[in-house]
PDB file of C-alpha atoms in Angstrom:
ATOM      1  CA  MET W   1       0.000   0.000   0.000  1.00 52.00           C
ATOM      2  CA  ALA W   2       1.437   3.334  -1.021  1.00 52.00           C
ATOM      3  CA  GLN W   3       1.798   6.031   1.568  1.00 50.00           C
ATOM      4  CA  THR W   4       0.802   9.570   0.738  1.00 46.00           C
ATOM      5  CA  ALA W   5       2.411  12.507   2.384  1.00 48.00           C
ATOM      6  CA  SER W   6       0.044  14.749   4.239  1.00 43.00           C
ATOM      7  CA  PRO W   7       0.311  18.412   3.318  1.00 43.00           C
ATOM      8  CA  SER W   8       2.517  20.445   5.593  1.00 40.00           C
ATOM      9  CA  PRO W   9       1.759  24.060   6.409  1.00 42.00           C
ATOM     10  CA  THR W  10       3.735  26.669   4.558  1.00 38.00           C
ATOM     11  CA  THR W  11       4.212  30.325   5.246  1.00 38.00           C
ATOM     12  CA  THR W  12       4.087  32.798   2.419  1.00 38.00           C
ATOM     13  CA  THR W  13       4.922  36.448   2.532  1.00 38.00           C
ATOM     14  CA  SER W  14       3.723  38.985   0.022  1.00 38.00           C
ATOM     15  CA  PRO W  15       6.520  40.791  -1.779  1.00 42.00           C
ATOM     16  CA  GLY W  16       7.649  43.844   0.133  1.00 42.00           C
ATOM     17  CA  THR W  17       6.084  42.814   3.439  1.00 37.00           C
ATOM     18  CA  SER W  18       7.491  41.045   6.447  1.00 39.00           C
ATOM     19  CA  ALA W  19       6.518  40.367  10.002  1.00 44.00           C
ATOM     20  CA  CYS W  20       8.563  42.059  12.663  1.00 43.00           C
ATOM     21  CA  PRO W  21       8.347  41.972  16.445  1.00 50.00           C
ATOM     22  CA  ILE W  22       7.536  45.106  18.388  1.00 52.00           C
ATOM     23  CA  ASN W  23      10.459  45.658  20.720  1.00 57.00           C
ATOM     24  CA  SER W  24       9.334  49.021  22.046  1.00 55.00           C
ATOM     25  CA  PRO W  25       6.395  49.689  24.318  1.00 55.00           C
ATOM     26  CA  LEU W  26       3.282  50.935  22.572  1.00 56.00           C
ATOM     27  CA  PRO W  27       2.572  54.641  23.060  1.00 60.00           C
ATOM     28  CA  SER W  28       0.492  55.506  26.087  1.00 65.00           C
ATOM     29  CA  ASN W  29      -0.358  58.991  24.827  1.00 89.00           C
ATOM     30  CA  ILE W  30      -0.953  60.638  21.475  1.00 93.00           C
ATOM     31  CA  ILE W  31      -0.737  64.438  21.274  1.00 94.00           C
ATOM     32  CA  GLU W  32      -1.594  66.461  18.191  1.00 94.00           C
ATOM     33  CA  VAL W  33       0.129  69.765  17.384  1.00 94.00           C
ATOM     34  CA  ARG W  34      -1.521  71.826  14.649  1.00 95.00           C
ATOM     35  CA  ILE W  35       0.563  74.197  12.518  1.00 95.00           C
ATOM     36  CA  PRO W  36      -1.913  77.068  11.985  1.00 94.00           C
ATOM     37  CA  GLN W  37      -2.608  79.261   8.962  1.00 93.00           C
ATOM     38  CA  GLY W  38      -0.007  82.036   8.761  1.00 91.00           C
ATOM     39  CA  ALA W  39       2.457  80.076  10.912  1.00 90.00           C
ATOM     40  CA  THR W  40       5.452  81.744   9.251  1.00 83.00           C
ATOM     41  CA  ASN W  41       4.381  85.069  10.787  1.00 84.00           C
ATOM     42  CA  LEU W  42       3.885  83.583  14.261  1.00 81.00           C
ATOM     43  CA  GLY W  43       7.500  82.591  15.044  1.00 65.00           C
ATOM     44  CA  GLN W  44       7.581  80.514  18.220  1.00 65.00           C
ATOM     45  CA  ASN W  45       3.786  80.191  18.113  1.00 76.00           C
ATOM     46  CA  GLY W  46       3.949  78.799  14.578  1.00 83.00           C
ATOM     47  CA  PHE W  47       3.913  75.265  15.954  1.00 89.00           C
ATOM     48  CA  GLY W  48       0.756  75.782  18.002  1.00 81.00           C
ATOM     49  CA  THR W  49       1.303  74.444  21.507  1.00 79.00           C
ATOM     50  CA  ASN W  50       4.818  75.516  22.417  1.00 83.00           C
ATOM     51  CA  PRO W  51       6.632  74.527  24.492  1.00 91.00           C
ATOM     52  CA  LEU W  52       4.990  71.134  24.823  1.00 94.00           C
ATOM     53  CA  SER W  53       5.426  68.888  27.886  1.00 95.00           C
ATOM     54  CA  VAL W  54       4.580  65.185  27.615  1.00 96.00           C
ATOM     55  CA  PRO W  55       5.332  61.978  29.520  1.00 95.00           C
ATOM     56  CA  ALA W  56       7.719  59.412  28.026  1.00 94.00           C
ATOM     57  CA  GLY W  57       5.896  56.983  25.756  1.00 92.00           C
ATOM     58  CA  THR W  58       4.026  59.748  23.910  1.00 95.00           C
ATOM     59  CA  VAL W  59       3.557  60.064  20.161  1.00 96.00           C
ATOM     60  CA  VAL W  60       3.412  63.681  19.004  1.00 96.00           C
ATOM     61  CA  ILE W  61       1.714  64.268  15.650  1.00 96.00           C
ATOM     62  CA  TRP W  62       2.275  67.593  13.861  1.00 96.00           C
ATOM     63  CA  VAL W  63      -0.421  68.477  11.293  1.00 97.00           C
ATOM     64  CA  ASN W  64       0.216  71.220   8.728  1.00 97.00           C
ATOM     65  CA  ASP W  65      -2.961  73.341   8.577  1.00 96.00           C
ATOM     66  CA  ASP W  66      -1.097  76.176   6.820  1.00 96.00           C
ATOM     67  CA  SER W  67      -1.255  76.905   3.081  1.00 96.00           C
ATOM     68  CA  VAL W  68       2.524  76.469   2.601  1.00 97.00           C
ATOM     69  CA  PRO W  69       4.925  73.572   3.343  1.00 98.00           C
ATOM     70  CA  HIS W  70       6.772  73.295   6.665  1.00 97.00           C
ATOM     71  CA  THR W  71       9.206  70.882   8.294  1.00 98.00           C
ATOM     72  CA  VAL W  72       9.482  69.565  11.842  1.00 98.00           C
ATOM     73  CA  THR W  73      13.229  69.140  12.296  1.00 98.00           C
ATOM     74  CA  SER W  74      14.993  68.361  15.566  1.00 98.00           C
ATOM     75  CA  ASP W  75      17.903  70.693  16.354  1.00 97.00           C
ATOM     76  CA  SER W  76      19.972  67.543  17.077  1.00 96.00           C
ATOM     77  CA  ASN W  77      18.761  65.777  13.899  1.00 91.00           C
ATOM     78  CA  ALA W  78      17.007  63.085  15.971  1.00 95.00           C
ATOM     79  CA  PHE W  79      13.943  63.497  13.741  1.00 97.00           C
ATOM     80  CA  ASP W  80      13.064  65.280  10.519  1.00 98.00           C
ATOM     81  CA  SER W  81       9.691  65.259   8.812  1.00 97.00           C
ATOM     82  CA  GLY W  82      10.949  66.428   5.447  1.00 97.00           C
ATOM     83  CA  ASN W  83       8.598  68.853   3.687  1.00 98.00           C
ATOM     84  CA  LEU W  84       5.031  68.628   5.014  1.00 98.00           C
ATOM     85  CA  ASP W  85       2.672  69.955   2.378  1.00 98.00           C
ATOM     86  CA  PRO W  86      -0.630  71.508   3.497  1.00 97.00           C
ATOM     87  CA  GLY W  87      -2.784  68.810   5.108  1.00 97.00           C
ATOM     88  CA  GLU W  88       0.108  66.397   5.705  1.00 98.00           C
ATOM     89  CA  ALA W  89       1.198  65.137   9.124  1.00 97.00           C
ATOM     90  CA  PHE W  90       4.336  63.818  10.815  1.00 97.00           C
ATOM     91  CA  ALA W  91       4.513  61.669  13.962  1.00 97.00           C
ATOM     92  CA  TYR W  92       7.410  61.007  16.339  1.00 97.00           C
ATOM     93  CA  PHE W  93       7.522  58.623  19.325  1.00 95.00           C
ATOM     94  CA  PHE W  94       9.170  60.208  22.381  1.00 95.00           C
ATOM     95  CA  ASN W  95      10.299  57.307  24.556  1.00 92.00           C
ATOM     96  CA  SER W  96      13.005  58.903  26.713  1.00 93.00           C
ATOM     97  CA  ALA W  97      13.103  61.902  29.022  1.00 96.00           C
ATOM     98  CA  GLY W  98      14.738  65.135  27.902  1.00 96.00           C
ATOM     99  CA  THR W  99      14.117  68.398  26.074  1.00 97.00           C
ATOM    100  CA  PHE W 100      13.940  68.241  22.291  1.00 97.00           C
ATOM    101  CA  PRO W 101      14.111  71.630  20.527  1.00 97.00           C
ATOM    102  CA  TYR W 102      12.993  71.675  16.895  1.00 97.00           C
ATOM    103  CA  HIS W 103      12.438  74.128  14.036  1.00 96.00           C
ATOM    104  CA  CYS W 104      11.126  74.517  10.501  1.00 96.00           C
ATOM    105  CA  THR W 105      14.048  74.435   8.058  1.00 97.00           C
ATOM    106  CA  LEU W 106      12.009  76.429   5.520  1.00 96.00           C
ATOM    107  CA  HIS W 107      11.116  79.148   8.065  1.00 95.00           C
ATOM    108  CA  PRO W 108      13.923  79.383  10.685  1.00 92.00           C
ATOM    109  CA  ASN W 109      11.898  81.800  12.845  1.00 91.00           C
ATOM    110  CA  MET W 110       9.491  78.920  13.580  1.00 94.00           C
ATOM    111  CA  THR W 111      10.844  77.071  16.619  1.00 94.00           C
ATOM    112  CA  GLY W 112       9.439  74.760  19.241  1.00 95.00           C
ATOM    113  CA  SER W 113      10.407  72.273  21.910  1.00 96.00           C
ATOM    114  CA  VAL W 114       9.067  69.097  23.450  1.00 97.00           C
ATOM    115  CA  THR W 115       9.991  68.342  27.054  1.00 97.00           C
ATOM    116  CA  VAL W 116       9.572  64.679  27.889  1.00 97.00           C
ATOM    117  CA  GLY W 117       9.199  63.656  31.527  1.00 94.00           C
ATOM    118  CA  SER W 118       9.077  60.191  33.060  1.00 82.00           C
ATOM    119  CA  ALA W 119       6.516  57.723  31.839  1.00 66.00           C
ATOM    120  CA  PRO W 120       3.180  57.690  33.664  1.00 60.00           C
ATOM    121  CA  GLY W 121       3.320  55.389  36.648  1.00 55.00           C
ATOM    122  CA  SER W 122       7.118  55.139  36.564  1.00 51.00           C
ATOM    123  CA  SER W 123       7.680  56.991  39.817  1.00 46.00           C
ATOM    124  CA  PRO W 124       7.533  54.951  42.991  1.00 42.00           C
ATOM    125  CA  THR W 125       4.258  54.956  44.871  1.00 40.00           C
ATOM    126  CA  PRO W 126       4.695  56.056  48.483  1.00 43.00           C
ATOM    127  CA  VAL W 127       3.876  53.357  50.998  1.00 45.00           C
ATOM    128  CA  PRO W 128       2.237  54.420  54.263  1.00 50.00           C
ATOM    129  CA  ALA W 129       4.358  53.824  57.335  1.00 50.00           C
ATOM    130  CA  VAL W 130       3.317  50.991  59.611  1.00 50.00           C
ATOM    131  CA  THR W 131       3.424  51.815  63.318  1.00 46.00           C
ATOM    132  CA  ASN W 132       2.889  49.787  66.451  1.00 52.00           C
ATOM    133  CA  GLY W 133       0.836  51.054  69.358  1.00 51.00           C
ATOM    134  CA  ASP W 134      -0.415  54.172  67.577  1.00 48.00           C
ATOM    135  CA  ASP W 135      -2.990  55.818  69.859  1.00 49.00           C
ATOM    136  CA  SER W 136      -3.863  58.580  67.424  1.00 47.00           C
ATOM    137  CA  GLY W 137      -7.440  57.413  67.079  1.00 47.00           C
ATOM    138  CA  GLY W 138      -6.968  56.067  63.557  1.00 46.00           C
ATOM    139  CA  ASP W 139      -8.718  53.046  62.094  1.00 45.00           C
ATOM    140  CA  SER W 140      -8.059  50.060  64.326  1.00 43.00           C
ATOM    141  CA  SER W 141      -9.786  47.494  62.111  1.00 43.00           C
ATOM    142  CA  GLY W 142      -6.592  46.436  60.315  1.00 42.00           C
ATOM    143  CA  PRO W 143      -3.889  44.100  61.576  1.00 42.00           C
ATOM    144  CA  THR W 144      -1.316  45.507  63.980  1.00 42.00           C
ATOM    145  CA  GLY W 145       1.944  44.362  65.526  1.00 46.00           C
ATOM    146  CA  TYR W 146       4.112  43.878  62.426  1.00 38.00           C
TER     147      TYR W 146
END
């Protein structure tokens, strides 16, 4: 009697696509900054909310609502949107604490900064002190004598 091989599963990938693991935490916050009409005449206010303070783990999205192109370019070259035409947006994930100044390369008078603090919930939670023989009239329903 002839044996037939049972089909074995195969994995196919479409050209130009691949699976990749996510090694970074997903953003806990998404903040939108709108570049307003006439931003080139607004200088430091040309990036809307400025300066911006966010916790680590935040994605900031800049949306160009102006009628001319702009860029969102980090002073340290950590990020650069390239030219954002009217209606286009650029997003950047801020995962570490620090201050990140940026500017528009097309309009150098437009400047901004993002200050990133610690991630939400990353600071230690204070624990109440446990005392023995406390006669302050507090709640006595819990265990004592640790």
